[in-house]
Short mmCIF file of C-alpha atoms in Angstrom, two decimals:
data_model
loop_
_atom_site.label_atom_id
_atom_site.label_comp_id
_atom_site.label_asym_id
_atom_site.label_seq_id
_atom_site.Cartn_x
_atom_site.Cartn_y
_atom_site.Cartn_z
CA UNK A 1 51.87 -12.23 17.26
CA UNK A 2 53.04 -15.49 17.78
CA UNK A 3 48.82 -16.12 19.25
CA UNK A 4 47.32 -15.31 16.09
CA UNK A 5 49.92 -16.77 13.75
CA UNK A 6 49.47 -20.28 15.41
CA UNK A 7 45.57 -19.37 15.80
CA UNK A 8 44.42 -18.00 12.41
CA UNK A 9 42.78 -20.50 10.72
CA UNK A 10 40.82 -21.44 13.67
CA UNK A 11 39.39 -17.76 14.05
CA UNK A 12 39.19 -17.65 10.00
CA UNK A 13 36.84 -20.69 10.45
CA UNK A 14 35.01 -19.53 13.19
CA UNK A 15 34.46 -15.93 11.54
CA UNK A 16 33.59 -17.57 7.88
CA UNK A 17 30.63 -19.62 10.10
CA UNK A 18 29.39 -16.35 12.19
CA UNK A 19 29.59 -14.54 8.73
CA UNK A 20 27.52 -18.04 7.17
CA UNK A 21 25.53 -18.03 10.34
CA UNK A 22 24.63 -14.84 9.75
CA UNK A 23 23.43 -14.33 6.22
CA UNK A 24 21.92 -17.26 6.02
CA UNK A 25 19.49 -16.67 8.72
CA UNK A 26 19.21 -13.14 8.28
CA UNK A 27 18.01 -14.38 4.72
CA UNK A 28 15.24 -17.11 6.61
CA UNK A 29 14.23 -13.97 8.60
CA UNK A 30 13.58 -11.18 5.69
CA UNK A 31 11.83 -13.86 4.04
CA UNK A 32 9.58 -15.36 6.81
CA UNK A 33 9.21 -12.08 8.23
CA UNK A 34 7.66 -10.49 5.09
CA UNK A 35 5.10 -13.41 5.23
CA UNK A 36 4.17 -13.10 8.53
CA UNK A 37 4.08 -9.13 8.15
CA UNK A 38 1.69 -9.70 4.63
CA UNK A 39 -0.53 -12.38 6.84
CA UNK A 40 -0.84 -10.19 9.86
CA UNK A 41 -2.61 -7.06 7.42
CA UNK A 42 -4.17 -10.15 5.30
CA UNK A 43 -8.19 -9.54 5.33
CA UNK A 44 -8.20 -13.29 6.43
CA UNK A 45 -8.86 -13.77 9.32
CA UNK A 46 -7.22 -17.64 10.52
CA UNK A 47 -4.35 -16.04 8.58
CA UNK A 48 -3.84 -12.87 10.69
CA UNK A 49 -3.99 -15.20 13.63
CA UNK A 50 -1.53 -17.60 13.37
CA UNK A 51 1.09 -14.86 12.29
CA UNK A 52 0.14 -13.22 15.56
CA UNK A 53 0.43 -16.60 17.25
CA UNK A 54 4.04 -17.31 15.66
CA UNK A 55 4.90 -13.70 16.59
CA UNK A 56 3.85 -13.61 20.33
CA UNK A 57 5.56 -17.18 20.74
CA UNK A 58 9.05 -16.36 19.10
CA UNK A 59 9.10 -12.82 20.26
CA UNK A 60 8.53 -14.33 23.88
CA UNK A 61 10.51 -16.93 23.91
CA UNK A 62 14.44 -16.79 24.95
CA UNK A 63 16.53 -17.72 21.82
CA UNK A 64 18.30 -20.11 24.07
CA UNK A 65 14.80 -22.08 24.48
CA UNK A 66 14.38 -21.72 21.07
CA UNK A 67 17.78 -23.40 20.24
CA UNK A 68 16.82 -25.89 22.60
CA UNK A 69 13.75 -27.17 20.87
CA UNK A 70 14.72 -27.03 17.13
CA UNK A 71 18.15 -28.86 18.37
CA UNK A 72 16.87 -31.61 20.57
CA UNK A 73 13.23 -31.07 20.80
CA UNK A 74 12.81 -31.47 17.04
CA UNK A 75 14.30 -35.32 17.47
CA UNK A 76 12.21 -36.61 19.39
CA UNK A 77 9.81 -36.16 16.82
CA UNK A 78 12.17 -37.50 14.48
CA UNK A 79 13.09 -34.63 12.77
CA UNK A 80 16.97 -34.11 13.24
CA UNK A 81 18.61 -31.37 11.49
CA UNK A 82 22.49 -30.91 11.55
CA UNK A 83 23.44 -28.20 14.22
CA UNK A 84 24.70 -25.71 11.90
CA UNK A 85 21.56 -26.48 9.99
CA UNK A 86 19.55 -25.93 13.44
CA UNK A 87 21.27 -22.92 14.48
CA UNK A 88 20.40 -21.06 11.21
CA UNK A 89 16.53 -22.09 11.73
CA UNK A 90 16.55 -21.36 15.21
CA UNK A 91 18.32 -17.49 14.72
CA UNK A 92 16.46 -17.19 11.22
CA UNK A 93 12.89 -17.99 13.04
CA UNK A 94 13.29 -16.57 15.90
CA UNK A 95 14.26 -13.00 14.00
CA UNK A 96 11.45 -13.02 11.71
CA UNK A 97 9.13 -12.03 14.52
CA UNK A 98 10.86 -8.94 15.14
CA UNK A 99 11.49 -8.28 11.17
CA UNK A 100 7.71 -8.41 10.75
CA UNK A 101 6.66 -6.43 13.85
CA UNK A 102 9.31 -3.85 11.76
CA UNK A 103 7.92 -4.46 8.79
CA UNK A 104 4.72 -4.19 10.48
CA UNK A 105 5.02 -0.78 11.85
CA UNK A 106 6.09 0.44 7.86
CA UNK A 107 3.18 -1.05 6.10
CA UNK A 108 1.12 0.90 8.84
CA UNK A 109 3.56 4.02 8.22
CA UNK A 110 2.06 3.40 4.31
CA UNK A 111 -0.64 6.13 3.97
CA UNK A 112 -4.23 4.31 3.24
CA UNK A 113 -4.88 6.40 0.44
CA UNK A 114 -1.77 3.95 -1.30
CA UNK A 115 -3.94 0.99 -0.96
CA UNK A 116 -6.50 2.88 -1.67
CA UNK A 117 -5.16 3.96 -5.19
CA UNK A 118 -3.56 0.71 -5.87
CA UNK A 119 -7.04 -1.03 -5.39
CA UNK A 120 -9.16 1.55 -7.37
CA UNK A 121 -6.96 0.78 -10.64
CA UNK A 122 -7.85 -3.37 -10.38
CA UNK A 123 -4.75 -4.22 -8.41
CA UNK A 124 -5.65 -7.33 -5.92
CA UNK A 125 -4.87 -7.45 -2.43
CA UNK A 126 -1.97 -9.52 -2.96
CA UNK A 127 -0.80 -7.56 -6.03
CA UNK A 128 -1.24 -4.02 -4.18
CA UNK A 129 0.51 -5.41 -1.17
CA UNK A 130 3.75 -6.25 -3.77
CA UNK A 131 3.64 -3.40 -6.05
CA UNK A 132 2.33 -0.63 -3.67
CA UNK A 133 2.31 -1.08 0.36
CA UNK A 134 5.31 -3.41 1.08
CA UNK A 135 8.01 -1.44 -1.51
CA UNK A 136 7.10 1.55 0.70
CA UNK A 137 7.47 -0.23 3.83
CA UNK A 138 10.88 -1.29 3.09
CA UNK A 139 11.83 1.77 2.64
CA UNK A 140 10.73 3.39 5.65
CA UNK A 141 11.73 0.62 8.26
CA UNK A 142 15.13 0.08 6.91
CA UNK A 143 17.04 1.86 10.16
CA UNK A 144 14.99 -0.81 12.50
CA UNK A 145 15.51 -3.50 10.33
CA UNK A 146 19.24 -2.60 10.57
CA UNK A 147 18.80 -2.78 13.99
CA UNK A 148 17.61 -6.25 13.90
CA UNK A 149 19.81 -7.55 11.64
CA UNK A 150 23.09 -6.24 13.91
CA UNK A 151 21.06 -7.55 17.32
CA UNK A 152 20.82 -10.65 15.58
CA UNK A 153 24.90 -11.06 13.88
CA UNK A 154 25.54 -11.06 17.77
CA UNK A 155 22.75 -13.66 18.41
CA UNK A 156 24.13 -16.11 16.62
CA UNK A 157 26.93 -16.63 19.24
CA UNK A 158 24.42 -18.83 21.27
CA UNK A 159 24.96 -21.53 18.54
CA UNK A 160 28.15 -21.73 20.69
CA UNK A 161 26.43 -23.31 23.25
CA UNK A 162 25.08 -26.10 21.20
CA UNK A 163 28.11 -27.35 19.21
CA UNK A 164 28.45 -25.10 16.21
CA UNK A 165 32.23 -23.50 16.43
CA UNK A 166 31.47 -19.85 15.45
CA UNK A 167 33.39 -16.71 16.80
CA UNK A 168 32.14 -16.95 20.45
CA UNK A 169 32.86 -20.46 20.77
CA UNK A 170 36.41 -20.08 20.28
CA UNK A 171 36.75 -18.17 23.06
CA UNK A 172 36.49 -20.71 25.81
CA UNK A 173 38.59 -23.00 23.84
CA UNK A 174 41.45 -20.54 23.15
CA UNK A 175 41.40 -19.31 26.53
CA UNK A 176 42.41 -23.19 28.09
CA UNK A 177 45.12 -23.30 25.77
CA UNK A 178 46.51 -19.74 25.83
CA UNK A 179 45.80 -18.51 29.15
CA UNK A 180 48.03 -15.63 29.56
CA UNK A 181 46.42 -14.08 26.34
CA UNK A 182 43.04 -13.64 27.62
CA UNK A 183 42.38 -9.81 26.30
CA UNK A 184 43.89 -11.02 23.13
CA UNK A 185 41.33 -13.60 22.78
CA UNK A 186 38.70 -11.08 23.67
CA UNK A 187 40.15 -8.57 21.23
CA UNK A 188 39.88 -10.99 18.65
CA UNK A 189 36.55 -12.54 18.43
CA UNK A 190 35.28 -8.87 19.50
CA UNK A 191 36.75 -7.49 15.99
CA UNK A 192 35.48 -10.78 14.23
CA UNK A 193 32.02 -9.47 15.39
CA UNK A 194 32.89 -5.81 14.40
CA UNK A 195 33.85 -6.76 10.85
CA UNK A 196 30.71 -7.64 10.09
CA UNK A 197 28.27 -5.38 12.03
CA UNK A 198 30.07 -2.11 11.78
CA UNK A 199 30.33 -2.19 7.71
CA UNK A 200 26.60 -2.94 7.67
CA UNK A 201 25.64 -0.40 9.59
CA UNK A 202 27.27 1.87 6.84
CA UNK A 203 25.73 -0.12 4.30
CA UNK A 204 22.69 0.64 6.19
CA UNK A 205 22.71 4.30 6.40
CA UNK A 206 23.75 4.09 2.14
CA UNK A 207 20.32 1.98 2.04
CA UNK A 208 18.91 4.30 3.72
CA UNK A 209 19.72 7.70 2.05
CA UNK A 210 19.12 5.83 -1.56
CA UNK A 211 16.03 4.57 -1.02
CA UNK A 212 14.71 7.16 0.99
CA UNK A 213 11.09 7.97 -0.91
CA UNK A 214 10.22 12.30 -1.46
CA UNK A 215 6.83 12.60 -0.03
CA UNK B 1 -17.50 -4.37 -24.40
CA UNK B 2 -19.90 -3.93 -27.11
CA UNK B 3 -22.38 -0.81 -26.38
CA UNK B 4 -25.61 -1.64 -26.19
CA UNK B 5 -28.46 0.26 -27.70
CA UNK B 6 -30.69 -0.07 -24.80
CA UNK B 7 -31.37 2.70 -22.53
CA UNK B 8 -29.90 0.86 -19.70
CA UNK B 9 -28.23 2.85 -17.10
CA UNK B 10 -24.28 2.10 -17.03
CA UNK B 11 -24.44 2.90 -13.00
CA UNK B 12 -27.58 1.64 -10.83
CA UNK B 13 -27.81 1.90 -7.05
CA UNK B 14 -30.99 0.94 -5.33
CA UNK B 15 -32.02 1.21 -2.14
CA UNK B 16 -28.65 1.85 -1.09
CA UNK B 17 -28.28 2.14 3.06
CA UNK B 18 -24.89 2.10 5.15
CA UNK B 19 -24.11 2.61 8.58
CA UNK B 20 -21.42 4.11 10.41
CA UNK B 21 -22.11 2.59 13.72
CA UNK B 22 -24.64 4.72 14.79
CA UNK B 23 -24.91 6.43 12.15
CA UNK B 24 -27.25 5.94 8.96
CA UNK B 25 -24.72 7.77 6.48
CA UNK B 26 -26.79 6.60 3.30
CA UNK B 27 -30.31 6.07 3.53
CA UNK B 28 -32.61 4.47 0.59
CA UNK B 29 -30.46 6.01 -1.98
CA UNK B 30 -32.07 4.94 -5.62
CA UNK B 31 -29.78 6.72 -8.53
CA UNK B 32 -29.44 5.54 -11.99
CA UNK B 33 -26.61 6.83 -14.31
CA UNK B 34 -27.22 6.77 -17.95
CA UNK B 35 -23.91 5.82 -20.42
CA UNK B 36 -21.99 9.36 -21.06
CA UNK B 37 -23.78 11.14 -18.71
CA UNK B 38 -22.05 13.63 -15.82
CA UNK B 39 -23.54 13.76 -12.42
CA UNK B 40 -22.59 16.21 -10.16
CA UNK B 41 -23.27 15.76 -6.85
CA UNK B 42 -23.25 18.16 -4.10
CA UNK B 43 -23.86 19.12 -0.39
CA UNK B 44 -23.37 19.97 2.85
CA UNK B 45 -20.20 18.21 4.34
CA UNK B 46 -21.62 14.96 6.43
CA UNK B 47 -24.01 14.73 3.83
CA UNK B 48 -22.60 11.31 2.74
CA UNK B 49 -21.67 12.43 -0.90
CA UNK B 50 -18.14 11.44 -0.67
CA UNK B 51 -19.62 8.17 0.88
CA UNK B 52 -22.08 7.93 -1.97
CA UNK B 53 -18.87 7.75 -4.73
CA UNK B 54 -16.82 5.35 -2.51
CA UNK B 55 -19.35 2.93 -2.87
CA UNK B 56 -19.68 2.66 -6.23
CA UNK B 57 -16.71 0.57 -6.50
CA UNK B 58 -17.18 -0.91 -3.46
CA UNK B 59 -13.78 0.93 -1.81
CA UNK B 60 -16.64 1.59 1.11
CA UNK B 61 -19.14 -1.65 1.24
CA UNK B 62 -22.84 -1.25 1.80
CA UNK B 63 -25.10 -2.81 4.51
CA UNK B 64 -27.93 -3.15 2.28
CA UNK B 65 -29.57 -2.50 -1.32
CA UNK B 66 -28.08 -3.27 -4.56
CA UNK B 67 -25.09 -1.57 -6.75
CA UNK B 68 -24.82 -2.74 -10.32
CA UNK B 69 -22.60 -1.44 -13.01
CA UNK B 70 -23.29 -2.24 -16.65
CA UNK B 71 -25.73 -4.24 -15.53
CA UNK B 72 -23.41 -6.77 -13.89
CA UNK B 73 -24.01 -6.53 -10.08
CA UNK B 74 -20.84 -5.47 -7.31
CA UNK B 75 -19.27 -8.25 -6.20
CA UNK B 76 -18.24 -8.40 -2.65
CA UNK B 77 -14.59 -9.15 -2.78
CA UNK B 78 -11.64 -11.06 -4.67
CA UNK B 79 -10.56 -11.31 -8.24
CA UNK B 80 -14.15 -10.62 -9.29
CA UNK B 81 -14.45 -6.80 -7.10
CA UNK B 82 -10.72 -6.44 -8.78
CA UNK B 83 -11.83 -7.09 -12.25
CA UNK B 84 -14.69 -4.34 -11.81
CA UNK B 85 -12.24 -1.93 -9.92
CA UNK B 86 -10.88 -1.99 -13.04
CA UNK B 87 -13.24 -0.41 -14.76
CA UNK B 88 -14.26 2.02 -13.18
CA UNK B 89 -11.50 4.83 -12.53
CA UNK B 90 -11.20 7.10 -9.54
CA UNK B 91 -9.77 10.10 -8.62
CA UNK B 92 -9.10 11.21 -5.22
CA UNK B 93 -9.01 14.47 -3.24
CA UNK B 94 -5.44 13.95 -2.02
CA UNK B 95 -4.47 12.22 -4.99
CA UNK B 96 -2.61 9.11 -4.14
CA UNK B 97 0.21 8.90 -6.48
CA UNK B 98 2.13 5.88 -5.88
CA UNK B 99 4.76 7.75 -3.72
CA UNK B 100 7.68 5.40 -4.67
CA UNK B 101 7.28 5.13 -8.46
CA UNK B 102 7.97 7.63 -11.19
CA UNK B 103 4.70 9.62 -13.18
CA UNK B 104 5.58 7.37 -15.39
CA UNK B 105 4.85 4.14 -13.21
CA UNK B 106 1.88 5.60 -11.61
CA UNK B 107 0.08 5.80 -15.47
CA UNK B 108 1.49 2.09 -16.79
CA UNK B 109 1.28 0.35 -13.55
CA UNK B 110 -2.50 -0.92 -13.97
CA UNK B 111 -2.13 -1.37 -17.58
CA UNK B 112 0.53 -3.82 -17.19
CA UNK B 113 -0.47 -5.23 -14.01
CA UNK B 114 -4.06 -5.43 -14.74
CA UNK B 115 -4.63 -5.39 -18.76
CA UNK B 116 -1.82 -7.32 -18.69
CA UNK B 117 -0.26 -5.05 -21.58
CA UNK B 118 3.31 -5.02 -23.23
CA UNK B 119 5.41 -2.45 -20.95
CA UNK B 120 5.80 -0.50 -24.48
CA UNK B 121 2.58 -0.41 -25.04
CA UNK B 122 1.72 0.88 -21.86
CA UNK B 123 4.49 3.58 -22.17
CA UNK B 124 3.20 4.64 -25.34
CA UNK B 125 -0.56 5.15 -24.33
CA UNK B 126 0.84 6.29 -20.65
CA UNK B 127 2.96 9.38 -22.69
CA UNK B 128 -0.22 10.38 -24.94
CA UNK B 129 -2.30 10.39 -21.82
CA UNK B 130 -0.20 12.77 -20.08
CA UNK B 131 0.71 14.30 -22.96
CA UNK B 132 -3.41 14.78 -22.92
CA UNK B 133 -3.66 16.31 -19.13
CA UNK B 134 -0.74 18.39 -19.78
CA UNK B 135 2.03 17.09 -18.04
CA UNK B 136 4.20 14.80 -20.50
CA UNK B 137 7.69 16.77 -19.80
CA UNK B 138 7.01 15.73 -16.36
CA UNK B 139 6.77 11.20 -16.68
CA UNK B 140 10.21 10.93 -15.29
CA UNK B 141 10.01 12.73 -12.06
CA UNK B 142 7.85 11.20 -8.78
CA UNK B 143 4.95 12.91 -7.55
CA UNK B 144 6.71 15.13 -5.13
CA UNK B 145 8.40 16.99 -7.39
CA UNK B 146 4.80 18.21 -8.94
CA UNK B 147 2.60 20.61 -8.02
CA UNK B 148 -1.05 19.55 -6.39
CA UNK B 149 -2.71 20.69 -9.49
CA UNK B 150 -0.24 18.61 -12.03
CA UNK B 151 -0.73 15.73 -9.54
CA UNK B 152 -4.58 15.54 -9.77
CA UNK B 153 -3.48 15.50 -13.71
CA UNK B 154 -1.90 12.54 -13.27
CA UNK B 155 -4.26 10.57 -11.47
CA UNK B 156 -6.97 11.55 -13.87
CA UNK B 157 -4.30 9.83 -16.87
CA UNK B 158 -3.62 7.31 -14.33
CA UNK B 159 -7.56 6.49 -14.15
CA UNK B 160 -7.94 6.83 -17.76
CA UNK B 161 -5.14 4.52 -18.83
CA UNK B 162 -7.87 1.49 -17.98
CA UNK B 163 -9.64 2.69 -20.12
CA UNK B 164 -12.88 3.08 -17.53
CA UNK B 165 -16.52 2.94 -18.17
CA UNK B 166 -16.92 5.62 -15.25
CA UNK B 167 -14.93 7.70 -13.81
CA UNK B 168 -15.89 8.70 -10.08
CA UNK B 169 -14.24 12.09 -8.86
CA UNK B 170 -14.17 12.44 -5.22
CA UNK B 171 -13.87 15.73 -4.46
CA UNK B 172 -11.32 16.06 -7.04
CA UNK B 173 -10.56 19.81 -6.55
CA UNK B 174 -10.62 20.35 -2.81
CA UNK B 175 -7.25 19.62 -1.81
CA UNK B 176 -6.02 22.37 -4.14
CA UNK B 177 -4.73 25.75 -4.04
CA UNK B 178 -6.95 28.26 -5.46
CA UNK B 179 -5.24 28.81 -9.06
CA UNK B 180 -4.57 25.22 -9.82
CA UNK B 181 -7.84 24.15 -9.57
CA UNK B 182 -8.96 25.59 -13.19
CA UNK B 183 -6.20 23.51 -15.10
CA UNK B 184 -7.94 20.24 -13.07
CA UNK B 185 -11.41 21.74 -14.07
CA UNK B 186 -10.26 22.23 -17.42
CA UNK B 187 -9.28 18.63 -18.31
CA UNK B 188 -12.58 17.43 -16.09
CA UNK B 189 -14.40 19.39 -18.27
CA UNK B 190 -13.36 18.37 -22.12
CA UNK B 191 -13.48 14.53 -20.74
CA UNK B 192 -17.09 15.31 -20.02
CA UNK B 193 -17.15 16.79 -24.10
CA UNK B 194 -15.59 14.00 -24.67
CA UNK B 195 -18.71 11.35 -23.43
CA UNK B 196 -17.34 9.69 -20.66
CA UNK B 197 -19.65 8.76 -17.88
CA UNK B 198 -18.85 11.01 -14.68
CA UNK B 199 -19.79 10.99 -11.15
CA UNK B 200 -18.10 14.28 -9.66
CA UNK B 201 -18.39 15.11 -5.88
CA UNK B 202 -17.62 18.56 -5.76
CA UNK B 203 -18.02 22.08 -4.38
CA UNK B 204 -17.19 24.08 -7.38
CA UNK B 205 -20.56 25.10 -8.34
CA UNK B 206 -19.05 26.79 -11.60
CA UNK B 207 -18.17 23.36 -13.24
CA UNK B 208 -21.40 22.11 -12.07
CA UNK B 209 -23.20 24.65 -14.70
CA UNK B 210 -20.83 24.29 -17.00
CA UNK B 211 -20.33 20.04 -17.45
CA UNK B 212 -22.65 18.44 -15.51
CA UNK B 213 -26.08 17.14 -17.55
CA UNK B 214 -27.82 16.36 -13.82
CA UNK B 215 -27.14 18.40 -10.19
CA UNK B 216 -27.75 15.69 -7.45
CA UNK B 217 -28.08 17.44 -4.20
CA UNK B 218 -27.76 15.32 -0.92
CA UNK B 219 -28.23 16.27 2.97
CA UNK B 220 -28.13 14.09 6.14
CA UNK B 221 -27.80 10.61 3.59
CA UNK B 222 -30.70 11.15 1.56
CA UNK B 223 -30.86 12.52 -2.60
CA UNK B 224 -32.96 15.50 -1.87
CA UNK B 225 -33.27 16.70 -5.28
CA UNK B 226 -31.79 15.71 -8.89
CA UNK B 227 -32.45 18.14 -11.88
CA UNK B 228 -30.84 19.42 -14.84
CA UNK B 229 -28.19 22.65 -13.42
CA UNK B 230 -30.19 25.50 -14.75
CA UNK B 231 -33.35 24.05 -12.49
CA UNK B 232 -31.34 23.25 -9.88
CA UNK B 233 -29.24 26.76 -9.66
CA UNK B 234 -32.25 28.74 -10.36
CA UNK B 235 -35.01 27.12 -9.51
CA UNK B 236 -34.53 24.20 -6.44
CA UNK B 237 -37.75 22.69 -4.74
CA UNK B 238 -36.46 21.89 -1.68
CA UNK B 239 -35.77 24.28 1.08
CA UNK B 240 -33.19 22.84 2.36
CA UNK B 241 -31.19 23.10 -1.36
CA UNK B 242 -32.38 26.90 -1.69
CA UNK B 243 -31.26 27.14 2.37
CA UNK B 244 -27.59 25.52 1.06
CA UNK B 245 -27.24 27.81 -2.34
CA UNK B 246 -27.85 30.98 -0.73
CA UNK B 247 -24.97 30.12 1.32
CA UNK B 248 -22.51 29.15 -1.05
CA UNK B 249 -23.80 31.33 -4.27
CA UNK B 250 -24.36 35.00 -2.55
CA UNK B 251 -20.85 35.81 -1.96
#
């Protein structure tokens, strides 16, 4: 015990940024994902294809490249963001293209006699996409969003690699100074990782079941 | 809107053609609808009838010709095709009750959205309207919970609620089981006694006699004939209407 004693506010730190990490870019995603999900089924045309541009690239793209870019790319341009600051864009953009090919796949779910409806009573596109298609959509890709949202708590450990002390980067540290506790080390950024992913996948499946529409 | 005393028709399409690739699903169609009057329009399926309603506000757009309600012509898209939507109410064959919100919600949703009316307000007219169709007890649940017959009830109050110039009923009945379609017929029926302007797409020949003030019969994209019902039922020019009521009236 004597490990975790001498090493807990280290791993409290590094868990509190993972967690911060997380939600913050988790939040970038949902957001920028429902935009790019709205523009892709937009009846504009430019607009569906630069959210199928800014898809294709992100979805394509290793995160590691993408870290790469946003941390020192962005500079040379004169554009330098902190690298906590850079790791939440760089998770948080690089998500939303998989939260709006989920979101994507719901709005299509969305029967087209919804729109339909929602159009014949006055509603605009905009307004029938708000108060009709995308509520729906939610509903039904909330398992695959889920998924995205755990795929991406574990993501955030390549911030390790580019100076941001979260879970995973404590393990190479730790390990120098306390070699002979190795699976200790493991053990404990591993459950720093499960606190957060294995209550939200229960939150998940209560999302689910509440929200779940009668059709 | 003020009324206006001229004999203006509230609905005018003319020279109304639209293509489905290949095909020519409406070809020259000319039809004027007077205020308060109830078309009925039937046909042979692939006739383009159901086309023919879509049209009117524009939820199916037209290749060429010209579609003007209340004398103010369709526009193509936007706020402006919105505003119009608004007035005119429709009513689908499979419904379309806004899965996710209460019976409730489905009736205020346009009112508040749209009119831009007071939530209570909305409510209010929302319960008489329902109230109306016969299925007040019912606001609180979601659409699943009712039967097809009480649905189509609602998304007549849900049209009604915008308080439409026209209503357009596409196929309104079809998706029904045989003894729910009367209470549907029913409230179609005293909203006709009640003057409002009706297109109706149907197959229910009954409620054609009994509501309608014109039969419009249509085959391959083209009116064929349009005459009062009694003509029409007893006495059609066209072969191909007397070919398509022998079929459907002689069992």
């Amino acid at each position: 015990m004597q490990f975790f004693t001498d090493n807990f506010p280290l791993l409290r730190d590094a868990f509190l940024t993972t967690l911060g990490l997380s939600l913050l870019a988790g939040l970038l995603a949902l957001v920028l994902g429902t935009v790019l999900a709205a523009m892709r089924v937009s009846p504009i045309p430019p607009l569906r294809g630069l959210a199928t541009f800014y898809v294709e690239t992100f979805r394509n793209t290793p995160l590691t490249v993408v870290f790469f870019f946003i941390i020192f790319g962005l500079p040379q341009i004169d554009f330098v963001v902190s690298f906590f600051v850079g790791a939440v864009v760089s998770v948080g953009m690089y998500t939303a293209a998989f939260v709006a090919e989920a979101l994507r796949s719901g709005i299509n779910a969305v029967g087209p006699g919804q729109a339909e409806a929602a159009r014949a009573i006055g509603l605009t596109f905009g307004q029938s996409l708000r108060e009709i298609v995308l509520p729906q959509a939610f509903r039904t890709v909330v398992p695959p969003l889920g998924n995205v949202w755990i795929a991406m708590v574990k993501n955030t450990s390549i911030a390790a690699g580019f100076a941001t002390t979260e879970l995973a980067a404590t393990l190479p540290r730790l390990a120098n100074a306390n070699a002979g506790d190795i699976l200790l080390i493991l053990l404990a950024v591993v459950v720093g990782y499960m606190l957060i992913t294995v209550p939200s996948a229960y939150g998940i499946h209560r999302i689910e079941r509440r929200v779940a529409i009668l059709r | 809107m003020t009324e206006r005393p001229t004999g203006e028709p509230l609905v005018r399409l003319s020279g109304v053609n639209k293509w489905y690739g290949e095909l020519h699903v409406l070809q020259d169609i000319d039809l004027s609808i007077d205020r308060g009057e109830v078309v009925v329009v039937i046909g042979p399926s692939g006739s383009g009838k159901s086309t023919l309603c879509r049209t009117i506000n524009r939820l199916e757009a037209i290749e060429s010709g010209e579609i003007t309600i209340d004398g103010q012509r369709l526009p193509e898209e936007g706020k402006e095709l919105a505003r119009l939507r608004a007035d005119v109410g429709m009513v689908f064959q499979s419904f379309n009750l806004f899965a996710h919100k209460t019976i409730l919600e489905n009736v205020t949703l346009g009112p508040i959205k749209v009119r831009k009316q007071s939530k209570a307000d909305a409510e209010k007219r929302a319960r008489e309207l329902l109230d109306r169709v016969g299925v007040g007890h019912q606001a609180d649940k979601v659409p699943a919970q009712l039967s097809g017959g009480q649905q189509q009830r609602v998304a007549i109050a849900r049209a009604l609620a915008m308080d439409p110039k026209v209503m357009l009923f596409d196929e309104p009945t079809s998706a029904l089981d045989p003894e729910m379609i009367n209470e549907v017929l029913d409230v179609m029926t005293s909203l006709a006694r009640d003057g409002m302007t009706m297109v109706v797409v149907t197959h229910e020949m009954g409620f054609a006699r009994r509501a309608a003030n014109r039969v419009v019969f249509m085959d391959a994209g083209r009116i064929v004939e349009s005459a009062v019902p009694e003509t029409f039922f007893t006495a059609p020019s066209s072969e191909r209407a007397k070919d398509f009521l022998s079929k459907i009236l002689n069992h």
